[in-house]
mmCIF file of C-alpha atoms and ligand atoms in Angstrom:
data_model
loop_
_atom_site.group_PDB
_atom_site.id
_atom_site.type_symbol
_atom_site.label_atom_id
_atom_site.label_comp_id
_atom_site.label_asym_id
_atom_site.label_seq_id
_atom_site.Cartn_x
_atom_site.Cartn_y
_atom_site.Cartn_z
ATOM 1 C CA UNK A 4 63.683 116.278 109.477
ATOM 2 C CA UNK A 5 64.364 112.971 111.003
ATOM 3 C CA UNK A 6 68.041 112.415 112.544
ATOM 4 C CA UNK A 7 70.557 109.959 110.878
ATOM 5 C CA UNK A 8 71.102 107.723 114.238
ATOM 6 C CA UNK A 9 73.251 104.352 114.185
ATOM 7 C CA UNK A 10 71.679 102.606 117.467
ATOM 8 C CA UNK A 11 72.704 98.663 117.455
ATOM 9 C CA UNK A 12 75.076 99.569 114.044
ATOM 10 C CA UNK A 13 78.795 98.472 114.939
ATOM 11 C CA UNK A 14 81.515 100.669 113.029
ATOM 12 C CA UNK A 15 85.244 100.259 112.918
ATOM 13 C CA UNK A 16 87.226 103.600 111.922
ATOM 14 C CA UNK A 17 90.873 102.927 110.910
ATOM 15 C CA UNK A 18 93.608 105.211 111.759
ATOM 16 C CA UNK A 19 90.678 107.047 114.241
ATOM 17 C CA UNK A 20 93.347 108.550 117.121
ATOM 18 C CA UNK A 21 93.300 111.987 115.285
ATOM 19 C CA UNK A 22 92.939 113.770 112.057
ATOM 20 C CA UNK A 23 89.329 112.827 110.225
ATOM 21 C CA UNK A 24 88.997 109.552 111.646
ATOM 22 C CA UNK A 25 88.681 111.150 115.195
ATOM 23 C CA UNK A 26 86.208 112.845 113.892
ATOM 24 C CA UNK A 27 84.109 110.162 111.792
ATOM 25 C CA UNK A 28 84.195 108.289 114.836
ATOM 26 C CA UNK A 29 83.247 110.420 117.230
ATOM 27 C CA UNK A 30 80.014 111.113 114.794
ATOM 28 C CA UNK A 31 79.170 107.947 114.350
ATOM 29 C CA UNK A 32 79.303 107.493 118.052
ATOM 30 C CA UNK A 33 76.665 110.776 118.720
ATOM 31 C CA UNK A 34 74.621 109.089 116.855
ATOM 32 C CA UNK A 35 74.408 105.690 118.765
ATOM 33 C CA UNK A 36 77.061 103.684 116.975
ATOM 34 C CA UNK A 37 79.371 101.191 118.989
ATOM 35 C CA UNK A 38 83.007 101.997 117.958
ATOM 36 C CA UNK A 39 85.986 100.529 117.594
ATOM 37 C CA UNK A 40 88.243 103.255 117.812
ATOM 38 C CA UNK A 41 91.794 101.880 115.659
ATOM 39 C CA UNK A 42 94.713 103.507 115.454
ATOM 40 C CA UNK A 43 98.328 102.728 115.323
ATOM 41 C CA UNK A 44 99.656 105.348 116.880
ATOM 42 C CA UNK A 45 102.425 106.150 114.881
ATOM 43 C CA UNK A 46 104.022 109.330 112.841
ATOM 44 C CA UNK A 47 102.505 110.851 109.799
ATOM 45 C CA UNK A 48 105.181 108.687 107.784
ATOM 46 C CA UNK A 49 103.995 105.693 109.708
ATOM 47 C CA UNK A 50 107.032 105.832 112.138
ATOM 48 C CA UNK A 51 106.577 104.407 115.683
ATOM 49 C CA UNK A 52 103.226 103.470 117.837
ATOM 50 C CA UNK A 53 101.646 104.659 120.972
ATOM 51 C CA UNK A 54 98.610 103.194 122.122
ATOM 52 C CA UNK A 55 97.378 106.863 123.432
ATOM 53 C CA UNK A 56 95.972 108.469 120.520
ATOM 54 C CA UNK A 57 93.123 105.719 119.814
ATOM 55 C CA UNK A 58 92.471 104.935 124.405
ATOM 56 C CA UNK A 59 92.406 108.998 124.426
ATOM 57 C CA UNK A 60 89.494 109.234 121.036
ATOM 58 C CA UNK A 61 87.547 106.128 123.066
ATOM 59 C CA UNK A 62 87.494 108.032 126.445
ATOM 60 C CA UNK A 63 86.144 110.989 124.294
ATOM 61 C CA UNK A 64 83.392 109.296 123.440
ATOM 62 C CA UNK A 65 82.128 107.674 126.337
ATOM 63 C CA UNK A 66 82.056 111.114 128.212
ATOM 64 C CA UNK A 67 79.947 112.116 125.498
ATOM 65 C CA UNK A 68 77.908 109.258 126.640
ATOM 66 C CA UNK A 69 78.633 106.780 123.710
ATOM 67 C CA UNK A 70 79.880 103.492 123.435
ATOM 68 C CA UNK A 71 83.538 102.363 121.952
ATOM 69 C CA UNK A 72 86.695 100.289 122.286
ATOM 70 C CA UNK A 73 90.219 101.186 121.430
ATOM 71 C CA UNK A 74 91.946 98.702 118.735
ATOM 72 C CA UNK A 75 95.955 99.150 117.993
ATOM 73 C CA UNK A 76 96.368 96.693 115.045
ATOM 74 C CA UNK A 77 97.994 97.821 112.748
ATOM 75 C CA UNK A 78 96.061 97.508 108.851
ATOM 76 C CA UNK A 79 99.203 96.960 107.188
ATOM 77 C CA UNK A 80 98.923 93.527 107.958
ATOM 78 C CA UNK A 81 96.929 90.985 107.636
ATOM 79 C CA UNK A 82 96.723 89.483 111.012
ATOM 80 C CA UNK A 83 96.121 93.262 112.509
ATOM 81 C CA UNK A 84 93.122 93.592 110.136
ATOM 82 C CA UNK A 85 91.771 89.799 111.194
ATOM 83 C CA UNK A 86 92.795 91.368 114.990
ATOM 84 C CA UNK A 87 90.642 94.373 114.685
ATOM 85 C CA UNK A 88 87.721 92.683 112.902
ATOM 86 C CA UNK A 89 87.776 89.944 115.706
ATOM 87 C CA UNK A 90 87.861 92.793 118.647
ATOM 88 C CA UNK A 91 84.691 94.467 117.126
ATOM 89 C CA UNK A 92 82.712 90.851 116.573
ATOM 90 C CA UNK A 93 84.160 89.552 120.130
ATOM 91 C CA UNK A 94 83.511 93.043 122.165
ATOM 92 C CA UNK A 95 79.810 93.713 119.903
ATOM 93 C CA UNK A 96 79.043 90.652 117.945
ATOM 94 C CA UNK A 97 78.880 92.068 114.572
ATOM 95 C CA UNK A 98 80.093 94.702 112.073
ATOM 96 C CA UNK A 99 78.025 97.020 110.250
ATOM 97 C CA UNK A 100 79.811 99.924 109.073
ATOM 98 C CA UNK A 101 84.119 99.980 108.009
ATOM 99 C CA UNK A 102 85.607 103.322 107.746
ATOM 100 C CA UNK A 103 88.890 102.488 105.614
ATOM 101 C CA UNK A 104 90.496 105.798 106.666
ATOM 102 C CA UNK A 105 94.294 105.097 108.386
ATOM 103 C CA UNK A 106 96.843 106.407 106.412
ATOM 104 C CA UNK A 107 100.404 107.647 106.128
ATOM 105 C CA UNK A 108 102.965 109.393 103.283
ATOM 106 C CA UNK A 109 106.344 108.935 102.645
ATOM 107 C CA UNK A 110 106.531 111.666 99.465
ATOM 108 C CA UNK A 111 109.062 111.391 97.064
ATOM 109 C CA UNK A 112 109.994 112.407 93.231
ATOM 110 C CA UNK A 113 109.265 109.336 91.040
ATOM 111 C CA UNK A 114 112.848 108.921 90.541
ATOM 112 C CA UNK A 115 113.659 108.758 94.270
ATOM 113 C CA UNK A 116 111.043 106.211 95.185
ATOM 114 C CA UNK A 117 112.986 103.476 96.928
ATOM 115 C CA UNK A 118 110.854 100.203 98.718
ATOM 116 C CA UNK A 119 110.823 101.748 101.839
ATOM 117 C CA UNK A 120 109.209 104.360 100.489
ATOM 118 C CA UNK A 121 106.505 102.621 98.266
ATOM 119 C CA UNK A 122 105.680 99.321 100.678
ATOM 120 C CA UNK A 123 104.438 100.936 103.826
ATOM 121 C CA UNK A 124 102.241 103.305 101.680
ATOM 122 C CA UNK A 125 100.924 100.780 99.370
ATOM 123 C CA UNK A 126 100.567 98.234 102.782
ATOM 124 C CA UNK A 127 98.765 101.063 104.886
ATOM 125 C CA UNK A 128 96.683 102.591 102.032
ATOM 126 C CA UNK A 129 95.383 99.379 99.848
ATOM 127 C CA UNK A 130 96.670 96.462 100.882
ATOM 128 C CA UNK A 131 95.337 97.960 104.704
ATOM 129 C CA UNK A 132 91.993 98.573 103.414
ATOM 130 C CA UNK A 133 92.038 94.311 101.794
ATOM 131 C CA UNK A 134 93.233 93.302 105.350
ATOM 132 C CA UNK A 135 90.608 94.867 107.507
ATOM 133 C CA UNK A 136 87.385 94.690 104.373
ATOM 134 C CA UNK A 137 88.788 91.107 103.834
ATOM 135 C CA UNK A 138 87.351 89.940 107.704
ATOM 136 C CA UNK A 139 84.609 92.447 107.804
ATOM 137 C CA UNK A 140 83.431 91.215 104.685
ATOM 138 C CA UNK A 141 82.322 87.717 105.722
ATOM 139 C CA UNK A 142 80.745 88.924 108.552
ATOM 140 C CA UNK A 143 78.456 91.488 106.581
ATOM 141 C CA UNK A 144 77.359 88.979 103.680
ATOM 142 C CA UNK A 145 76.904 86.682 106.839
ATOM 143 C CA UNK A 146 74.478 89.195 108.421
ATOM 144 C CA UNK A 147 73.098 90.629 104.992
ATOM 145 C CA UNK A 148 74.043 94.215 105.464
ATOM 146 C CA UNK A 149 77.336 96.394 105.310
ATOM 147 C CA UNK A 150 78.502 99.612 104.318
ATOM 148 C CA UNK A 151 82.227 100.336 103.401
ATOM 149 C CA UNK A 152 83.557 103.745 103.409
ATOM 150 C CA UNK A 153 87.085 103.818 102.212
ATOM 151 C CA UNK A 154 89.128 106.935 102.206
ATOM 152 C CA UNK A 155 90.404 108.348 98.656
ATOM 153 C CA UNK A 156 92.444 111.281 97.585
ATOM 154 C CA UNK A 157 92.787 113.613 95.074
ATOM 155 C CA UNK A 158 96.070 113.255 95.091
ATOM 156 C CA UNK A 159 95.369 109.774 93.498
ATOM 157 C CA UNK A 160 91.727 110.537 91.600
ATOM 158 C CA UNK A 161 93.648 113.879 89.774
ATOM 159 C CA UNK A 162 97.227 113.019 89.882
ATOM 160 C CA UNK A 163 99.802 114.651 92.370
ATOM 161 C CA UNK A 164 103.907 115.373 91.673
ATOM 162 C CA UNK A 165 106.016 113.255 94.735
ATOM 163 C CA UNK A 166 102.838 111.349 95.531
ATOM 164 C CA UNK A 167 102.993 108.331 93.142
ATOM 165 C CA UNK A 168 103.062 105.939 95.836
ATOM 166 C CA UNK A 169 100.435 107.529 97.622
ATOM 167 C CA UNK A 170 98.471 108.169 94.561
ATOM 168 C CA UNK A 171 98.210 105.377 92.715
ATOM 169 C CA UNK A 172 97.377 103.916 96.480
ATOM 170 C CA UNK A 173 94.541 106.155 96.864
ATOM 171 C CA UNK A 174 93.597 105.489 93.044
ATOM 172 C CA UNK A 175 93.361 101.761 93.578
ATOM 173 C CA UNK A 176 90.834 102.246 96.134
ATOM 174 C CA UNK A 177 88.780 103.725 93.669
ATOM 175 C CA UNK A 178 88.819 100.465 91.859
ATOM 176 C CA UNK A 179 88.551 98.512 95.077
ATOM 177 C CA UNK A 180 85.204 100.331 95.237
ATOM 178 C CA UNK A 181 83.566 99.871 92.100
ATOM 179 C CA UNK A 182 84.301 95.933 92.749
ATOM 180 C CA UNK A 183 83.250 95.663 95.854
ATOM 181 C CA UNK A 184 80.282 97.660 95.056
ATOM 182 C CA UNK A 185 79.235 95.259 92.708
ATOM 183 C CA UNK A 186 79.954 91.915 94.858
ATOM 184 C CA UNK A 187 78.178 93.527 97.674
ATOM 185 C CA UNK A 188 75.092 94.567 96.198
ATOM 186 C CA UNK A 189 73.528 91.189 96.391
ATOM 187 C CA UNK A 190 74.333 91.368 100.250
ATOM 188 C CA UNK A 191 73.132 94.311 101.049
ATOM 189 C CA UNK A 192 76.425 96.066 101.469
ATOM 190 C CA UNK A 193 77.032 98.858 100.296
ATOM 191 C CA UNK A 194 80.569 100.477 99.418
ATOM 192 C CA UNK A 195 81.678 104.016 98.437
ATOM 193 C CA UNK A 196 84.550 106.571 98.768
ATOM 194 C CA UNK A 197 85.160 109.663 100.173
ATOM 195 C CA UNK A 198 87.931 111.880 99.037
ATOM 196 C CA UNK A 199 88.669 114.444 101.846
ATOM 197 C CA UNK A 200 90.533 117.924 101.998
ATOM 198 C CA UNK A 201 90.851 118.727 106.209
ATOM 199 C CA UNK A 202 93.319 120.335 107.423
ATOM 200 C CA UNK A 203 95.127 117.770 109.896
ATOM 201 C CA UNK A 204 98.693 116.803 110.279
ATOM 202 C CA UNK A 205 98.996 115.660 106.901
ATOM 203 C CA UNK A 206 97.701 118.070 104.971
ATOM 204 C CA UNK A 207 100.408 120.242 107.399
ATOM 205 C CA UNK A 208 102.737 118.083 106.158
ATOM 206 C CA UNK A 209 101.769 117.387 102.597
ATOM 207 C CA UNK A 210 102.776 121.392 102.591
ATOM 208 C CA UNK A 211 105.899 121.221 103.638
ATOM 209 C CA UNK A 212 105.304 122.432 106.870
ATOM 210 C CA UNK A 213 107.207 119.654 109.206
ATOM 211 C CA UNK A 214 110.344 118.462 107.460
ATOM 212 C CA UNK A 215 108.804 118.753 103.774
ATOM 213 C CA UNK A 216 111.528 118.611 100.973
ATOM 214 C CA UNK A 217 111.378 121.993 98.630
ATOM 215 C CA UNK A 218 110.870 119.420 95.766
ATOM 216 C CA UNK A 219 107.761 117.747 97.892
ATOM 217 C CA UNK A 220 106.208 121.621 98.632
ATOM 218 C CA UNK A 221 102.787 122.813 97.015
ATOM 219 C CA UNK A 222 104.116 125.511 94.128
ATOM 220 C CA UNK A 223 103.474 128.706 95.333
ATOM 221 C CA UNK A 224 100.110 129.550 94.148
ATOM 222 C CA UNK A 225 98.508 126.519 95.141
ATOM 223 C CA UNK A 226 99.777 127.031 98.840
ATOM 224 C CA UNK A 227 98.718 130.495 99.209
ATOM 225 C CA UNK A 228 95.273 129.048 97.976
ATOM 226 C CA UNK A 229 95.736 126.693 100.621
ATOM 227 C CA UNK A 230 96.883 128.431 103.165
ATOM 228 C CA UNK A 231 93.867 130.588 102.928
ATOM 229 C CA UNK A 232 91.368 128.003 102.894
ATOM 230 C CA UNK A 233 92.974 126.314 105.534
ATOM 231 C CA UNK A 234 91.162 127.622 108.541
ATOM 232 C CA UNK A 235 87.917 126.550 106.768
ATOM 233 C CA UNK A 236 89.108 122.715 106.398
ATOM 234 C CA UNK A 237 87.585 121.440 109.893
ATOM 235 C CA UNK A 238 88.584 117.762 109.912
ATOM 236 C CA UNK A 239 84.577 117.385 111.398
ATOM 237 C CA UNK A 240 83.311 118.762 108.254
ATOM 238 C CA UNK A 241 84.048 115.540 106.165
ATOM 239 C CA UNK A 242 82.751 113.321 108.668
ATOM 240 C CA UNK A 243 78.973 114.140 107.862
ATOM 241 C CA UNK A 244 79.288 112.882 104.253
ATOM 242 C CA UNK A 245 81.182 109.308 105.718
ATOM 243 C CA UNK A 246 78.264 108.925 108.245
ATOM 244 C CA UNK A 247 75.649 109.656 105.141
ATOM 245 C CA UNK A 248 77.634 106.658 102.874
ATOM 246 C CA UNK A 249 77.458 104.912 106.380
ATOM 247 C CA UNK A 250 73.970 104.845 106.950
ATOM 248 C CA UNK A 251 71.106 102.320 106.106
ATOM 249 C CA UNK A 252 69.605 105.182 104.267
ATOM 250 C CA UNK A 253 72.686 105.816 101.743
ATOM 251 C CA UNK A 254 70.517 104.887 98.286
ATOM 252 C CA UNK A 255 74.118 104.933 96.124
ATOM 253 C CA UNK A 256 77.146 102.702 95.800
ATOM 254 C CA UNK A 257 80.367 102.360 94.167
ATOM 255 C CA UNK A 258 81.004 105.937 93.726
ATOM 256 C CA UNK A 259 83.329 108.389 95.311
ATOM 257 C CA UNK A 260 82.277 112.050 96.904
ATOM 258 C CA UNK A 261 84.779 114.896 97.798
ATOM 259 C CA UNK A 262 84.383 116.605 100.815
ATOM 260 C CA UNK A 263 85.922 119.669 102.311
ATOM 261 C CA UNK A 264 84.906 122.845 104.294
ATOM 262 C CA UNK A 265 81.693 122.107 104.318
ATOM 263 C CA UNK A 266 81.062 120.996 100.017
ATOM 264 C CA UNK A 267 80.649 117.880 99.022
ATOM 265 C CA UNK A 268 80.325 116.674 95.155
ATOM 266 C CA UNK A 269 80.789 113.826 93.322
ATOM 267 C CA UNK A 270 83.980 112.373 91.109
ATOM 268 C CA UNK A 271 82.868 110.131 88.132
ATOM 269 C CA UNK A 272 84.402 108.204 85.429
ATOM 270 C CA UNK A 273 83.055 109.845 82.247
ATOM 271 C CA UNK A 274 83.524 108.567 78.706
ATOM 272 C CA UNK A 275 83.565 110.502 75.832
ATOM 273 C CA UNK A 276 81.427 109.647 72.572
ATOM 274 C CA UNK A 277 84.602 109.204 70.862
ATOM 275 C CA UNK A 278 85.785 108.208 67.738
ATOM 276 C CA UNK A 279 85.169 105.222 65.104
ATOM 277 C CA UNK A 280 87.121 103.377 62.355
ATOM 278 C CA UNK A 281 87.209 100.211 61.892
ATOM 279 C CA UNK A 282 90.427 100.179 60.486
ATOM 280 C CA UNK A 283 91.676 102.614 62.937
ATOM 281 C CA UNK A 284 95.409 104.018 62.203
ATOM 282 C CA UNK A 285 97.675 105.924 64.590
ATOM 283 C CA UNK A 286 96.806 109.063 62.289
ATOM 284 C CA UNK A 287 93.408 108.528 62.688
ATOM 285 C CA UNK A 288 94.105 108.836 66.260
ATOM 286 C CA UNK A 289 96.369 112.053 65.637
ATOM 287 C CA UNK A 290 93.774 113.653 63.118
ATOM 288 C CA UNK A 291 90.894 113.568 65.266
ATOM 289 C CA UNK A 292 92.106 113.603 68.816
ATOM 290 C CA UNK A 293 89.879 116.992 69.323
ATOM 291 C CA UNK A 294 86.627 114.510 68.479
ATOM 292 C CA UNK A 295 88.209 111.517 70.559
ATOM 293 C CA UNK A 296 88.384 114.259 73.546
ATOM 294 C CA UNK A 297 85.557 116.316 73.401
ATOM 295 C CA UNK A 298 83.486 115.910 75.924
ATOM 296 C CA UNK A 299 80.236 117.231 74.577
ATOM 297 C CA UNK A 300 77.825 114.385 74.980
ATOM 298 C CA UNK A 301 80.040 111.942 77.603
ATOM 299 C CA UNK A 302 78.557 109.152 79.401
ATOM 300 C CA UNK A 303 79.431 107.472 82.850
ATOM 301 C CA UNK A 304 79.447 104.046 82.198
ATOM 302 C CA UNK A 305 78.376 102.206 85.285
ATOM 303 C CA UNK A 306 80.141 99.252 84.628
ATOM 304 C CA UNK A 307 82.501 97.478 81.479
ATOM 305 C CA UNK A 308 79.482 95.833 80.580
ATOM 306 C CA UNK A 309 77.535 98.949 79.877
ATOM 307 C CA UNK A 310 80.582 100.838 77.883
ATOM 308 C CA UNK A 311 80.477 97.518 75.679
ATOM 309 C CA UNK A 312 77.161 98.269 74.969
ATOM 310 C CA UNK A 313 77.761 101.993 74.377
ATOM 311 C CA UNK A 314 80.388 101.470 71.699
ATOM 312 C CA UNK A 315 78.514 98.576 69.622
ATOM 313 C CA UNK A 316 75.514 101.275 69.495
ATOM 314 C CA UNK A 317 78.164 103.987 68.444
ATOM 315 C CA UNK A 318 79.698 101.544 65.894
ATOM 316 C CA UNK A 319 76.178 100.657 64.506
ATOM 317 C CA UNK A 320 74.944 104.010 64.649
ATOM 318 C CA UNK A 321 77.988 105.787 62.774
ATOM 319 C CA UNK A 322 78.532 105.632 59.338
ATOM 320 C CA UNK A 323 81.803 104.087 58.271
ATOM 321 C CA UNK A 324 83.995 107.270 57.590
ATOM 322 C CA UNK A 325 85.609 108.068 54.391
ATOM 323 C CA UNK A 326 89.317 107.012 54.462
ATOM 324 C CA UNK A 327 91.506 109.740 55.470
HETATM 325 P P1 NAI B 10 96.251 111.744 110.127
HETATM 326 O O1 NAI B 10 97.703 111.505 109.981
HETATM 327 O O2 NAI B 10 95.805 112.726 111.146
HETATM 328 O O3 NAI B 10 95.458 110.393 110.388
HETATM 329 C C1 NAI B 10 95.861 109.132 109.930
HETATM 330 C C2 NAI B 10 95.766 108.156 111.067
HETATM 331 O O4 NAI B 10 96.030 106.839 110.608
HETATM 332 C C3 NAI B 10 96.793 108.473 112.174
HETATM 333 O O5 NAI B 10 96.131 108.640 113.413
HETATM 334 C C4 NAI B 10 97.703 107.259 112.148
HETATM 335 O O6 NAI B 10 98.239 106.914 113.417
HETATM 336 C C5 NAI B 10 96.786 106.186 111.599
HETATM 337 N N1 NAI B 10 97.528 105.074 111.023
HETATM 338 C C6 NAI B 10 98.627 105.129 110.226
HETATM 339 N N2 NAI B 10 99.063 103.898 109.933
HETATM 340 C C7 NAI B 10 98.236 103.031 110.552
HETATM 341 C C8 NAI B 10 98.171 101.611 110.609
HETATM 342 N N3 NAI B 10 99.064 100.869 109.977
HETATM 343 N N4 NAI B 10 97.175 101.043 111.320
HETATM 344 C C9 NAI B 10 96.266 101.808 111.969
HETATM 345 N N5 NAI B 10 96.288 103.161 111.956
HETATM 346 C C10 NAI B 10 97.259 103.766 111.250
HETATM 347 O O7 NAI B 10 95.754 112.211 108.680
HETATM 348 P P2 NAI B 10 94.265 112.471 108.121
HETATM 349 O O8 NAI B 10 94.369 113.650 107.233
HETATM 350 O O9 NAI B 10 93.272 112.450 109.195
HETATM 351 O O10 NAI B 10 94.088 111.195 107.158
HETATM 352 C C11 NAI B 10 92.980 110.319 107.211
HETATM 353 C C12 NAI B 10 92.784 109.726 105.837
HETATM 354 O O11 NAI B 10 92.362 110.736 104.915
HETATM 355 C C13 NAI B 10 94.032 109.108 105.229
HETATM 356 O O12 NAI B 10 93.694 107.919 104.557
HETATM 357 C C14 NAI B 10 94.491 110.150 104.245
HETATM 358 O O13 NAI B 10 95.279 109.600 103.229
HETATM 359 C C15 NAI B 10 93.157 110.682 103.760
HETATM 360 N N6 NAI B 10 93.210 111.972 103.113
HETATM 361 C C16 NAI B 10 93.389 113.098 103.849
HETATM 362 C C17 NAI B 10 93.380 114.323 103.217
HETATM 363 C C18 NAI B 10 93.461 115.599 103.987
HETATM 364 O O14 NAI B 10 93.272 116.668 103.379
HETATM 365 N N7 NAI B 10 93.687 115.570 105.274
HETATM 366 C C19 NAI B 10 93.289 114.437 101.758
HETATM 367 C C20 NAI B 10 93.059 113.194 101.082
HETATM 368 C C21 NAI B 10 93.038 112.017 101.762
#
């Protein structure tokens, strides 16, 4: 079995002073990658910096004999993501590999979401992963050859209560993805998602554990799941499927993997075969909603393109139905 090795690949990791992106870096770096170790340095709802997490993750790594620089930009902004791309093309000349994986929450009901709760989420999570891909970007179709990780949730893939910020951050990345997949393709870059479940300081905070609201805590059931699963959510168990979508060798883009504990399966888009009238009524809708959502027979579209094409087959292969 021949080793997955990075030697002469550059890699950024966002948000890579703890939590996963510790770890994907710290991978990456094992297996001859030159990092650039960025991270903020702030609170788990983005409050505050300290320039020790990310120097601490770089010294880390050259003990272990690799190679990496510590970056404190922050992503939120554009000139930090221009900053960090320039500090990884003036310390190693090039970027191969982006790890979009700095994040923070700020939870709230729906109702309660105020801007101070829904910019800094939306600026870390999505607009942070256009600042640093933005740079990187040029310099990969430039060279011929990327690969983009960025960092999803379930949370924004399945739908979370107190999390719409967060979610539909984490869901836009999605989208992000399946673009970028498709601009990149003719580059040689590569882009997919990973959607993690570790247990690090935010999923310690997602359940309530420092300072979490009753209204912003898992229900019951779903903590006492979590809480047993918990000690099997090593942070370093995610990392392997990043450095896979990472690597030279990674045959797929534009699609999204979960990873947790040690599994790792893919999300996808499916369409169902759905329902045809050509004079389609709201009560056609109503009367055959259990045909519009079965799912016996579904399809995953790769792009709009090929769902076009699915529905003028369905339209020409179905018989007009009777009305009613
Ligand atoms: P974490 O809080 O340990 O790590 C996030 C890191 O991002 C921190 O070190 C933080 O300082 C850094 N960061 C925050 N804002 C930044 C900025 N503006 N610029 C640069 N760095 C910044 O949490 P964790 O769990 O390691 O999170 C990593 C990623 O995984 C996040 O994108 C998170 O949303 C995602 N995720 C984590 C899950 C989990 O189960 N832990 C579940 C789903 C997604």
């Amino acid at each position: 079995m021949t080793e997955l090795r990075f030697d002469g690949r550059v890699a950024i990791v966002t948000g890579a002073g703890g939590g996963l992106g510790r770890r994907h870096a710290l991978l990456l770096a094992a297996r001859g990658a030159k990092v650039v170790v960025n991270d903020i340095g702030g609170s788990v709802t983005g409050d505050g910096t300290d320039a020790g997490p990310a120097a601490a993750v770089v010294t880390e790594i050259r003990e272990l004999g690799g190679e990496a620089i510590a970056d404190t930009s922050s992503v939120a902004t554009a000139e930090g993501g221009a900053a960090l791309v320039n500090a990884a093309l003036n310390t190693y000349g090039r970027v191969d590999i982006l790890v979009n994986n700095a994040g923070i929450l700020r939870d709230t009901p729906f109702h309660a979401l105020t801007p101070d709760l829904l910019d800094p989420v939306l600026d870390v999570h999505l607009r942070g992963a256009f600042h640093v891909t933005g740079p990187a970007w040029h310099a990969m179709r430039e060279q011929g050859y990327g690969r983009v990780v960025n960092t999803t949730s379930a949370a924004g893939i399945l739908g979370t209560a107190g999390k719409s910020n967060y979610g539909a951050a984490k869901a836009g990345l999605v989208g992000l993805t399946r673009v970028l997949a498709q601009e990149g393709a003719q580059h040689g870059i590569k882009v997919n998602a990973v959607a993690p479940i570790a247990a690090t300081r935010m999923l310690t905070h997602s359940m309530g554990e420092t300072g979490g609201a009753a209204d912003r805590q898992l229900a019951p059931a779903a903590r006492e799941m979590m809480n047993a699963i918990t000690g099997k959510l090593d942070p370093a168990l995610v990392s392997p499927v990043v450095a896979f979508l990472a690597h030279e060798d990674c045959p797929v883009t534009g699609e999204t993997y979960t990873a947790g504990a040690g599994q790792v399966a893919r999300f996808f888009t499916g369409r169902t075969r759905g329902y045809h009238h050509s004079a389609l009524s709201a009560e056609d809708v109503r009367d055959h909603l259990r045909e519009i959502r079965d799912e016996t027979g579904y399809t995953i579209p790769a792009d709009p393109g090929e769902e076009i094409a699915q529905l003028l087959r369905a339209i020409a292969a179905r018989p007009e139905p009777a009305d009613g």
